[in-house]
Amino acid sequence: MQWRSQRGDIDECKEPKKYPCYGNCKNIPGHFDCTCPKGTRGNAFVEGACQKIILTSGVRIAIGVVAGALVGLFGFLGWGVIKYKQRIKKQALLRQADEFFQQHGGQLLLEMMKVEGNAGFTLYERERIKIATNNFNKAHIIGEGGQGTVYRAVIDGTTMAIKRCKEINESKKMDFVQELVILCRVNHTNIVRLLGCCLQFEAPMLVYEFVQNKTLQELLDLQRSKRFHVTLGTRLRIAAESADAFAHLYSLPRPILHGDVKPANILLAEGLVAKVSDFGCSTIDEKTQVVPKGTPGYIDPDYLLEYQLTASNDVYSFGVILLELLTSRRPFSKERKSLTSMFQEAMANGTLVELLDSDIVDEASMRVIQQAAVLANQCLVVPGTTRSTMMLVATEL
């Protein structure tokens, strides 16, 4: 309600006695407004005339319905936006997964599997691998090496080992796929079985059988600390089984090189049966230049000079393992002197017995130990062109 002044523009709100207002007074040029306070209605110029607004049940219900509808509408719109973003993200991940699949030779692998009939080899989906490894949780890591990281995983109730390889060079796609096709057919007592793969990540994932026991590295550590006694016969049997496994990989139609031969990659199943693991990501062409790989202490000096992975490099690494089995010493001493150089000096000076593990030294075993030492020496010869082959090593053992 308004009241117009006849005296020009004055502030009537400052003269309440002359211009009474019992609500909200607002000065306006030439007049003023007087309204009831919020939540009331009536004539604000009359004292006590502004009465509280009382909503009827019908009005309250109507307001509640409108408010509920608005909340529901905004909630639905919000849910729709979230689902839309999720769908866009999922589509992007699917496109990316397909790109990785093609990049790693997935289509080529499918075609070759049809021809070869590899029914026992499984191509796993990206999500199954993520769930099985709890999104590659560090707590699932059971091994790390120069060629990738290995995770413990459970797929369809079965415990498996999943190896996350390094990224594959585009020029090596054909070699990698052919290597997988060959490996999935390998059935050797002393080689961990390759069960499948997933090619929908930035780097290939290989799925292997899980060996529930120790590694040769752990067994050697127990022997060094005198917490477990490993007989000479057991040591040489493990060496013989491992050598036979490597020799088998090299004898395949396309030889499979390992590139990181060390005790940690020789698993020990029930009864301390050796099982060679952590293969499948190495370059299979002997003449190809590759990125340096391997573990210090086991790397062939020839490889460090040429960066060309050959079967001879694996033989050298195996020779170091033989030395560890005979001496229970690490590849490097506390003084950083290599076990290889100490062994070669001992062989030249006739002081081998001083280097050996005293737990296996006795008159009855020395002849066998000497033969094993000569074999190890043949594995460590430089240059590698004069070394024994893994097949000869396996036969000798």
Short mmCIF file of N, CA and C in Angstrom, two decimals, residues 14 77 79 97 104 109 129 132 157 192-193 197 205 232 235 245 256 280 320 324 340 356 359 392:
data_model
loop_
_atom_site.label_atom_id
_atom_site.label_comp_id
_atom_site.label_asym_id
_atom_site.label_seq_id
_atom_site.Cartn_x
_atom_site.Cartn_y
_atom_site.Cartn_z
N LYS A 14 10.72 8.76 8.21
CA LYS A 14 11.37 9.37 9.36
C LYS A 14 10.37 10.14 10.23
N LEU A 77 17.92 -35.38 -12.98
CA LEU A 77 18.86 -34.73 -13.90
C LEU A 77 20.31 -35.01 -13.48
N TRP A 79 21.41 -37.60 -11.69
CA TRP A 79 21.68 -39.01 -11.97
C TRP A 79 21.96 -39.22 -13.46
N ALA A 97 40.99 -49.76 -24.97
CA ALA A 97 41.30 -51.19 -24.85
C ALA A 97 41.42 -51.84 -26.22
N HIS A 104 48.99 -54.53 -29.87
CA HIS A 104 49.78 -55.68 -29.41
C HIS A 104 49.58 -56.92 -30.28
N LEU A 109 46.76 -62.53 -33.34
CA LEU A 109 46.76 -63.67 -32.42
C LEU A 109 45.48 -64.50 -32.58
N ILE A 129 40.99 -58.93 -15.44
CA ILE A 129 42.37 -58.83 -14.94
C ILE A 129 42.45 -57.79 -13.82
N ALA A 132 40.88 -59.31 -10.74
CA ALA A 132 41.71 -60.40 -10.22
C ALA A 132 42.93 -59.91 -9.46
N GLY A 157 38.01 -68.57 -9.20
CA GLY A 157 38.34 -69.42 -8.05
C GLY A 157 39.69 -70.09 -8.11
N VAL A 192 56.70 -73.46 -16.21
CA VAL A 192 55.40 -72.94 -15.78
C VAL A 192 54.51 -72.75 -17.01
N ARG A 193 53.29 -73.26 -16.96
CA ARG A 193 52.39 -73.21 -18.11
C ARG A 193 51.82 -71.81 -18.33
N CYS A 197 46.31 -64.65 -21.93
CA CYS A 197 46.86 -63.30 -21.90
C CYS A 197 45.73 -62.28 -22.00
N MET A 205 49.56 -58.45 -20.78
CA MET A 205 49.47 -59.21 -19.53
C MET A 205 49.45 -60.70 -19.86
N LEU A 232 73.69 -81.98 -1.74
CA LEU A 232 74.31 -81.81 -3.06
C LEU A 232 73.44 -82.44 -4.14
N ARG A 235 70.54 -80.12 -4.96
CA ARG A 235 71.02 -78.93 -5.69
C ARG A 235 71.26 -79.26 -7.16
N ALA A 245 64.72 -77.53 -18.86
CA ALA A 245 63.61 -76.63 -19.22
C ALA A 245 64.09 -75.56 -20.20
N ILE A 256 62.71 -69.80 -27.79
CA ILE A 256 62.27 -68.82 -26.79
C ILE A 256 63.43 -68.54 -25.85
N GLY A 280 58.42 -65.17 -21.78
CA GLY A 280 57.27 -64.76 -22.60
C GLY A 280 57.30 -63.32 -23.02
N VAL A 320 76.21 -68.84 -13.39
CA VAL A 320 76.26 -68.14 -12.10
C VAL A 320 75.38 -68.88 -11.08
N GLU A 324 76.27 -70.53 -7.36
CA GLU A 324 75.53 -70.31 -6.11
C GLU A 324 75.15 -71.64 -5.46
N THR A 340 81.80 -64.80 -9.84
CA THR A 340 82.39 -65.36 -11.05
C THR A 340 83.90 -65.22 -11.06
N LEU A 356 83.87 -73.45 -1.79
CA LEU A 356 82.67 -74.29 -1.75
C LEU A 356 81.92 -74.18 -0.42
N ASP A 359 78.94 -77.49 3.73
CA ASP A 359 77.88 -78.48 4.00
C ASP A 359 77.85 -79.61 2.98
N LEU A 392 73.87 -79.25 -24.01
CA LEU A 392 75.02 -79.99 -23.49
C LEU A 392 75.07 -79.90 -21.97
#
